[in-house]
Amino acid sequence: MKIPLTLNGTKTVLEAYPEDSLMKILHENGCISVKSGCQGGFCGTCTVLFNDKAISSCKMPVGLAKDAQIVTLESFSHTEDYKIIIDGFEKAGIKLCGYCNAGKIFAAYQIMKTNKNISKEEITEQIKHLSPCCTDIETLTNGIIQAIKLKAKRIKRITSNE
């Protein structure tokens, strides 16, 4: 079946069985940041942005991606939000391993863009399902808090320059 979608900003048509996992098809099409981990949607290694929402691509049949906008870590890593998240993670002492990066980074992005005044407990609640292999949930929470602070400073700097 031909499945038209936008992948990392480029309109494309993927050839796949509709029941194949989005993770499998993306990886087969060169998106190496989309990794196979737990296959249950918990570890975060297969996370992508699906219409700007972080999802576990291992649980998504590719047939449901018709006409969707998919962004993988390969493309997202060129954005300002990515740079802010990485800076926040570094401030918290997070060393990225390369395996579970997508889950941590896209979880941080989702929280940053939807919650301006969020408590540490609320962040922990939103990420507790992740099983990051290179950090613990408390350190990841602190990294997200740092990223939120950096984003707020950047926005304040931009608006004060206008």
XYZ file of N, CA, C and O in Angstrom:
648
model
N 0.846 -1.171 0.000
C 0.000 0.000 0.000
C 0.900 1.245 0.000
O 1.920 1.279 0.653
N 0.495 2.252 -0.728
C 1.214 3.515 -0.763
C 0.629 4.437 0.304
O -0.577 4.652 0.352
N 1.522 4.979 1.146
C 1.086 5.828 2.252
C 1.759 7.195 2.120
O 2.950 7.329 2.411
N 0.987 8.206 1.651
C 1.569 9.545 1.528
C 1.640 10.222 2.900
O 0.714 10.126 3.706
N 2.766 10.879 3.160
C 2.941 11.616 4.402
C 4.078 12.616 4.227
O 4.743 12.633 3.188
N 4.287 13.430 5.225
C 5.413 14.351 5.224
C 6.385 13.854 6.279
O 6.038 13.757 7.462
N 7.582 13.505 5.843
C 8.614 12.975 6.733
C 9.749 13.973 6.813
O 10.404 14.265 5.812
N 9.951 14.511 8.003
C 11.018 15.484 8.234
C 10.962 16.650 7.252
O 11.968 17.103 6.723
N 9.730 17.101 6.983
C 9.527 18.263 6.132
C 9.438 17.986 4.649
O 9.211 18.898 3.854
N 9.605 16.730 4.245
C 9.568 16.373 2.830
C 8.376 15.471 2.553
O 8.217 14.424 3.201
N 7.557 15.870 1.592
C 6.434 15.011 1.199
C 7.005 13.749 0.564
O 7.891 13.814 -0.284
N 6.489 12.623 0.992
C 6.980 11.344 0.492
C 5.843 10.328 0.495
O 4.786 10.555 1.078
N 6.070 9.238 -0.179
C 5.122 8.132 -0.187
C 5.879 6.888 0.257
O 6.884 6.509 -0.353
N 5.409 6.283 1.335
C 6.027 5.064 1.835
C 5.251 3.865 1.303
O 4.024 3.891 1.229
N 5.975 2.845 0.935
C 5.372 1.598 0.479
C 5.450 0.616 1.639
O 6.549 0.299 2.123
N 4.282 0.173 2.129
C 4.273 -0.716 3.292
C 2.913 -1.376 3.431
O 1.921 -0.916 2.860
N 2.886 -2.437 4.215
C 1.613 -3.007 4.627
C 1.055 -2.096 5.712
O 1.797 -1.667 6.605
N -0.232 -1.771 5.676
C -0.786 -0.816 6.640
C -0.625 -1.240 8.099
O -0.556 -0.404 8.987
N -0.516 -2.545 8.347
C -0.385 -3.018 9.731
C 1.064 -3.024 10.222
O 1.317 -3.218 11.410
N 2.048 -2.798 9.327
C 3.443 -2.686 9.762
C 3.576 -1.536 10.745
O 2.871 -0.535 10.640
N 4.493 -1.667 11.675
C 4.677 -0.565 12.628
C 5.363 0.609 11.936
O 6.210 0.429 11.053
N 4.968 1.789 12.329
C 5.596 2.998 11.817
C 7.093 2.960 12.103
O 7.905 3.340 11.257
N 7.472 2.471 13.276
C 8.880 2.354 13.650
C 9.655 1.548 12.617
O 10.704 1.982 12.126
N 9.147 0.403 12.275
C 9.819 -0.493 11.327
C 10.005 0.191 9.974
O 11.095 0.176 9.401
N 8.955 0.807 9.484
C 9.003 1.422 8.158
C 9.924 2.646 8.153
O 10.684 2.860 7.207
N 9.877 3.454 9.218
C 10.774 4.607 9.284
C 12.232 4.158 9.312
O 13.077 4.715 8.606
N 12.509 3.150 10.110
C 13.885 2.647 10.189
C 14.332 2.088 8.838
O 15.452 2.344 8.400
N 13.456 1.368 8.177
C 13.785 0.825 6.852
C 14.006 1.937 5.824
O 14.668 1.720 4.816
N 13.451 3.122 6.080
C 13.594 4.247 5.160
C 14.684 5.228 5.618
O 14.655 6.397 5.253
N 15.630 4.739 6.404
C 16.815 5.507 6.740
C 16.752 6.370 7.976
O 17.691 7.118 8.255
N 15.693 6.296 8.732
C 15.587 7.089 9.967
C 16.202 6.286 11.117
O 15.502 5.605 11.861
N 17.516 6.390 11.243
C 18.226 5.542 12.206
C 18.019 5.969 13.657
O 18.329 5.201 14.561
N 17.475 7.170 13.884
C 17.193 7.569 15.269
C 15.981 6.818 15.820
O 15.776 6.782 17.028
N 15.194 6.217 14.954
C 14.015 5.460 15.363
C 14.475 4.031 15.624
O 14.693 3.259 14.704
N 14.637 3.723 16.896
C 15.214 2.436 17.278
C 14.159 1.486 17.829
O 13.107 1.911 18.285
N 14.483 0.215 17.800
C 13.606 -0.814 18.336
C 14.071 -1.169 19.740
O 15.206 -1.574 19.941
N 13.184 -0.978 20.700
C 13.522 -1.288 22.089
C 12.562 -2.306 22.654
O 12.550 -3.463 22.267
N 11.697 -1.850 23.521
C 10.802 -2.744 24.258
C 9.630 -3.258 23.430
O 9.002 -4.237 23.810
N 9.311 -2.580 22.331
C 8.160 -2.911 21.481
C 6.827 -2.757 22.203
O 5.796 -3.213 21.721
N 6.854 -2.113 23.378
C 5.626 -1.916 24.129
C 5.273 -0.456 24.348
O 4.302 -0.150 25.030
N 6.072 0.447 23.806
C 5.788 1.870 23.929
C 6.266 2.502 25.219
O 5.809 3.583 25.573
N 7.195 1.850 25.930
C 7.631 2.361 27.228
C 9.045 2.929 27.256
O 9.316 3.858 27.994
N 9.935 2.379 26.465
C 11.346 2.748 26.610
C 11.684 4.084 25.965
O 12.618 4.760 26.383
N 10.954 4.481 24.945
C 11.185 5.772 24.303
C 12.124 5.745 23.116
O 12.283 6.753 22.438
N 12.730 4.612 22.825
C 13.722 4.574 21.745
C 13.125 4.802 20.365
O 13.834 5.210 19.449
N 11.846 4.579 20.206
C 11.194 4.726 18.900
C 10.352 5.993 18.787
O 9.597 6.157 17.831
N 10.487 6.915 19.728
C 9.629 8.095 19.768
C 9.863 9.007 18.570
O 11.003 9.260 18.175
N 8.769 9.483 17.996
C 8.785 10.468 16.909
C 7.704 11.503 17.212
O 6.856 11.291 18.076
N 7.749 12.602 16.487
C 6.643 13.560 16.551
C 5.678 13.218 15.430
O 6.063 13.152 14.265
N 4.434 12.980 15.781
C 3.360 12.641 14.853
C 2.375 13.793 14.926
O 1.704 13.956 15.945
N 2.344 14.614 13.875
C 1.534 15.834 13.896
C 1.840 16.662 15.153
O 0.949 17.142 15.839
N 3.130 16.766 15.458
C 3.700 17.548 16.562
C 3.369 16.991 17.942
O 3.459 17.682 18.946
N 3.022 15.711 18.025
C 2.780 15.058 19.311
C 3.722 13.870 19.429
O 3.829 13.066 18.498
N 4.414 13.767 20.557
C 5.343 12.661 20.770
C 4.565 11.351 20.922
O 3.661 11.251 21.741
N 4.934 10.375 20.101
C 4.289 9.051 20.160
C 5.347 7.954 20.083
O 6.445 8.169 19.579
N 4.981 6.779 20.544
C 5.814 5.590 20.389
C 5.484 4.983 19.037
O 4.390 4.449 18.838
N 6.422 5.062 18.108
C 6.129 4.594 16.754
C 6.053 3.071 16.648
O 5.533 2.557 15.661
N 6.516 2.351 17.674
C 6.407 0.889 17.642
C 4.953 0.430 17.775
O 4.605 -0.657 17.347
N 4.118 1.265 18.383
C 2.716 0.917 18.619
C 1.767 1.443 17.542
O 0.590 1.132 17.557
N 2.293 2.241 16.614
C 1.463 2.895 15.592
C 1.536 2.129 14.277
O 2.616 2.017 13.690
N 0.413 1.607 13.788
C 0.429 1.007 12.449
C 0.691 2.110 11.418
O 0.099 3.189 11.488
N 1.571 1.846 10.486
C 1.943 2.865 9.508
C 0.746 3.325 8.675
O 0.714 4.459 8.205
N -0.252 2.479 8.525
C -1.441 2.865 7.769
C -2.154 4.072 8.361
O -2.794 4.835 7.644
N -2.011 4.283 9.663
C -2.636 5.436 10.319
C -1.850 6.721 10.098
O -2.301 7.801 10.482
N -0.684 6.624 9.470
C 0.162 7.798 9.232
C -0.173 8.511 7.924
O 0.474 9.491 7.574
N -1.180 8.033 7.222
C -1.555 8.654 5.949
C -1.804 10.146 6.148
O -2.556 10.552 7.029
N -1.117 10.950 5.339
C -1.227 12.406 5.333
C -0.728 13.078 6.619
O -0.969 14.263 6.834
N -0.043 12.345 7.467
C 0.476 12.908 8.718
C 1.819 13.598 8.493
O 2.467 13.411 7.461
N 2.201 14.383 9.484
C 3.525 14.988 9.502
C 4.332 14.255 10.566
O 3.961 14.259 11.743
N 5.416 13.625 10.131
C 6.278 12.860 11.027
C 7.625 13.570 11.106
O 8.214 13.907 10.081
N 8.107 13.771 12.326
C 9.432 14.352 12.529
C 10.229 13.391 13.403
O 9.775 12.998 14.481
N 11.400 13.015 12.916
C 12.291 12.150 13.683
C 13.397 13.006 14.294
O 13.563 14.185 13.964
N 14.171 12.398 15.156
C 15.247 13.120 15.832
C 16.283 13.655 14.846
O 16.878 14.702 15.089
N 16.459 12.976 13.710
C 17.399 13.474 12.696
C 17.061 14.904 12.297
O 17.945 15.754 12.182
N 15.806 15.176 12.068
C 15.364 16.498 11.646
C 15.222 17.448 12.832
O 15.651 18.600 12.771
N 14.645 16.965 13.914
C 14.412 17.804 15.091
C 15.728 18.340 15.665
O 15.749 19.424 16.253
N 16.807 17.618 15.479
C 18.103 18.031 16.046
C 18.635 19.319 15.429
O 19.618 19.875 15.914
N 17.982 19.821 14.397
C 18.394 21.076 13.762
C 17.548 22.264 14.235
O 17.670 23.355 13.686
N 16.712 22.051 15.244
C 15.814 23.110 15.705
C 16.373 23.815 16.941
O 17.216 23.268 17.662
N 15.855 25.001 17.194
C 16.232 25.758 18.390
C 15.759 25.036 19.656
O 16.461 25.019 20.668
N 14.566 24.428 19.607
C 14.069 23.696 20.780
C 15.001 22.554 21.151
O 15.239 22.295 22.333
N 15.543 21.860 20.163
C 16.491 20.783 20.434
C 17.706 21.332 21.182
O 18.140 20.755 22.182
N 18.244 22.434 20.701
C 19.430 23.026 21.332
C 19.132 23.419 22.783
O 19.957 23.204 23.671
N 17.960 23.966 23.021
C 17.567 24.350 24.383
C 17.463 23.114 25.269
O 17.946 23.112 26.411
N 16.846 22.064 24.766
C 16.698 20.819 25.544
C 18.066 20.232 25.868
O 18.329 19.852 27.019
N 18.939 20.167 24.895
C 20.279 19.617 25.128
C 21.025 20.448 26.167
O 21.678 19.898 27.063
N 20.918 21.769 26.076
C 21.560 22.631 27.075
C 20.985 22.376 28.469
O 21.728 22.327 29.454
N 19.677 22.214 28.555
C 19.039 21.912 29.838
C 19.495 20.573 30.387
O 19.779 20.434 31.583
N 19.598 19.589 29.517
C 20.067 18.270 29.938
C 21.505 18.350 30.443
O 21.859 17.739 31.453
N 22.343 19.095 29.737
C 23.737 19.232 30.161
C 23.827 19.904 31.528
O 24.625 19.480 32.374
N 23.006 20.923 31.767
C 22.998 21.598 33.069
C 22.614 20.628 34.187
O 23.063 20.778 35.313
N 21.767 19.656 33.871
C 21.336 18.673 34.869
C 22.296 17.490 34.973
O 22.098 16.606 35.796
N 23.316 17.467 34.128
C 24.296 16.376 34.173
C 23.895 15.141 33.400
O 24.440 14.061 33.620
N 22.961 15.274 32.475
C 22.529 14.131 31.672
C 23.515 13.927 30.529
O 23.790 14.841 29.764
N 24.032 12.736 30.421
C 24.888 12.340 29.308
C 24.041 11.446 28.414
O 23.595 10.385 28.827
N 23.819 11.882 27.192
C 22.980 11.115 26.271
C 23.752 9.921 25.726
O 24.896 10.053 25.299
N 23.105 8.769 25.719
C 23.763 7.534 25.291
C 23.603 7.261 23.797
O 24.322 6.456 23.239
N 22.614 7.899 23.169
C 22.369 7.660 21.755
C 21.284 6.637 21.506
O 20.718 6.584 20.421
N 20.963 5.827 22.491
C 19.956 4.791 22.281
C 18.545 5.287 22.609
O 17.638 5.160 21.794
N 18.381 5.882 23.770
C 17.033 6.300 24.191
C 16.836 7.813 24.098
O 15.929 8.360 24.713
N 17.668 8.480 23.311
C 17.600 9.944 23.198
C 16.231 10.448 22.757
O 15.729 11.428 23.298
N 15.642 9.827 21.754
C 14.375 10.322 21.194
C 13.293 10.411 22.261
O 12.572 11.413 22.325
N 13.164 9.423 23.089
C 12.136 9.437 24.131
C 12.324 10.576 25.103
O 11.377 11.285 25.443
N 13.562 10.772 25.552
C 13.842 11.841 26.518
C 13.651 13.214 25.883
O 13.032 14.102 26.477
N 14.193 13.393 24.701
C 14.152 14.703 24.045
C 12.725 15.073 23.646
O 12.276 16.200 23.886
N 11.990 14.145 23.053
C 10.623 14.469 22.644
C 9.681 14.616 23.843
O 8.721 15.389 23.789
N 9.942 13.901 24.939
C 9.152 14.110 26.160
C 9.387 15.521 26.681
O 8.444 16.227 27.056
N 10.645 15.948 26.689
C 10.977 17.313 27.132
C 10.312 18.336 26.229
O 9.735 19.319 26.707
N 10.366 18.112 24.927
C 9.742 19.039 23.971
C 8.243 19.142 24.227
O 7.683 20.235 24.269
N 7.593 18.014 24.414
C 6.142 17.998 24.627
C 5.789 18.788 25.882
O 4.851 19.582 25.882
N 6.547 18.585 26.939
C 6.281 19.288 28.197
C 6.577 20.780 28.049
O 5.792 21.624 28.490
N 7.693 21.110 27.398
C 8.066 22.513 27.202
C 7.001 23.288 26.426
O 6.712 24.428 26.737
N 6.446 22.666 25.408
C 5.520 23.415 24.543
C 4.101 23.479 25.090
O 3.348 24.353 24.704
N 3.751 22.609 26.001
C 2.370 22.592 26.471
C 2.193 23.063 27.909
O 1.082 23.353 28.316
N 3.280 23.107 28.667
C 3.146 23.443 30.090
C 4.176 24.488 30.497
O 5.334 24.173 30.687
N 3.722 25.719 30.660
C 4.650 26.779 31.052
C 4.909 26.782 32.557
O 6.010 27.000 33.005
N 3.888 26.547 33.340
C 4.018 26.535 34.802
C 3.688 25.142 35.310
O 2.577 24.868 35.749
N 4.675 24.278 35.246
C 4.459 22.890 35.631
C 5.368 22.560 36.813
O 6.509 23.011 36.873
N 4.860 21.787 37.727
C 5.644 21.417 38.906
C 6.559 20.240 38.594
O 6.354 19.505 37.619
N 7.545 20.070 39.439
C 8.465 18.948 39.309
C 7.696 17.622 39.374
O 7.973 16.697 38.613
N 6.715 17.565 40.253
C 5.915 16.347 40.402
C 5.119 16.045 39.132
O 4.989 14.889 38.729
N 4.578 17.097 38.506
C 3.812 16.907 37.270
C 4.715 16.427 36.128
O 4.307 15.579 35.326
N 5.924 16.956 36.069
C 6.873 16.494 35.040
C 7.184 15.028 35.269
O 7.126 14.216 34.336
N 7.495 14.677 36.502
C 7.811 13.276 36.824
C 6.654 12.367 36.444
O 6.858 11.286 35.878
N 5.446 12.802 36.717
C 4.254 12.012 36.376
C 4.166 11.790 34.862
O 3.818 10.709 34.406
N 4.494 12.825 34.080
C 4.386 12.721 32.624
C 5.480 11.861 31.994
O 5.301 11.368 30.887
N 6.597 11.696 32.683
C 7.699 10.923 32.084
C 7.946 9.588 32.772
O 8.819 8.831 32.347
N 7.184 9.272 33.796
C 7.460 8.065 34.581
C 7.337 6.780 33.763
O 7.910 5.756 34.121
N 6.631 6.829 32.638
C 6.481 5.642 31.798
C 7.757 5.322 31.016
O 7.936 4.199 30.545
N 8.634 6.310 30.879
C 9.870 6.089 30.125
C 10.820 5.187 30.909
O 10.839 5.211 32.130
N 11.616 4.446 30.183
C 12.657 3.622 30.795
C 13.993 4.012 30.199
O 14.620 3.227 29.479
N 14.438 5.248 30.456
C 15.700 5.665 29.852
C 16.848 4.826 30.402
O 16.928 4.585 31.601
N 17.719 4.402 29.517
C 18.780 3.493 29.933
C 20.004 4.200 30.490
O 20.829 3.567 31.133
N 20.119 5.515 30.300
C 21.360 6.194 30.677
C 21.177 7.249 31.756
O 22.122 7.955 32.091
N 19.983 7.375 32.298
C 19.746 8.322 33.381
C 18.555 7.837 34.194
O 17.874 6.894 33.810
N 18.324 8.490 35.300
C 17.168 8.138 36.119
C 16.081 9.203 35.933
O 16.338 10.278 35.389
N 14.888 8.908 36.375
C 13.746 9.797 36.166
C 13.948 11.139 36.879
O 13.594 12.187 36.334
N 14.533 11.149 38.064
C 14.734 12.411 38.784
C 15.692 13.335 38.024
O 15.430 14.531 37.885
N 16.779 12.789 37.518
C 17.727 13.599 36.763
C 17.093 14.083 35.462
O 17.283 15.230 35.064
N 16.320 13.233 34.817
C 15.625 13.627 33.597
C 14.626 14.746 33.896
O 14.539 15.723 33.144
N 13.908 14.633 34.992
C 12.987 15.691 35.410
C 13.740 17.009 35.583
O 13.299 18.062 35.104
N 14.885 16.952 36.242
C 15.686 18.160 36.447
C 16.179 18.736 35.119
O 16.239 19.954 34.953
N 16.526 17.883 34.180
C 16.940 18.344 32.857
C 15.816 19.064 32.129
O 16.041 20.089 31.465
N 14.608 18.552 32.262
C 13.448 19.195 31.632
C 13.171 20.540 32.298
O 12.881 21.529 31.619
N 13.290 20.595 33.620
C 13.110 21.863 34.334
C 14.134 22.888 33.845
O 13.789 24.050 33.586
N 15.373 22.470 33.676
C 16.418 23.376 33.172
C 16.075 23.855 31.766
O 16.255 25.039 31.445
N 15.593 22.960 30.922
C 15.225 23.336 29.547
C 14.072 24.337 29.548
O 14.083 25.299 28.776
N 13.093 24.134 30.409
C 11.960 25.071 30.508
C 12.468 26.455 30.914
O 12.053 27.469 30.354
N 13.381 26.496 31.884
C 13.944 27.781 32.329
C 14.711 28.460 31.193
O 14.584 29.668 30.994
N 15.513 27.690 30.467
C 16.272 28.256 29.347
C 15.348 28.789 28.258
O 15.596 29.846 27.684
N 14.278 28.057 27.974
C 13.308 28.503 26.958
C 12.646 29.802 27.407
O 12.485 30.732 26.613
N 12.272 29.894 28.680
C 11.638 31.109 29.197
C 12.593 32.303 29.095
O 12.179 33.396 28.717
N 13.869 32.088 29.414
C 14.865 33.164 29.298
C 15.007 33.611 27.853
O 15.107 34.799 27.566
N 15.005 32.658 26.929
C 15.143 32.989 25.511
C 13.943 33.798 25.033
O 14.093 34.791 24.332
N 12.757 33.388 25.413
C 11.544 34.109 25.012
C 11.563 35.518 25.596
O 11.241 36.489 24.915
N 11.952 35.642 26.858
C 12.012 36.948 27.503
C 13.017 37.854 26.781
O 12.750 39.034 26.547
N 14.158 37.308 26.399
C 15.187 38.067 25.703
C 14.673 38.531 24.332
O 14.877 39.674 23.939
N 13.980 37.668 23.630
C 13.445 37.999 22.303
C 12.391 39.099 22.412
O 12.411 40.067 21.660
N 11.460 38.954 23.359
C 10.386 39.938 23.487
C 10.901 41.285 23.998
O 10.352 42.316 23.662
N 11.957 41.284 24.791
C 12.493 42.546 25.284
C 13.292 43.283 24.190
O 13.499 44.474 24.278
N 13.721 42.556 23.158
C 14.453 43.163 22.038
C 13.541 43.714 20.961
O 13.988 44.340 20.034
N 12.253 43.428 21.056
C 11.315 43.865 20.012
C 10.911 45.298 20.145
O 10.964 46.005 21.016
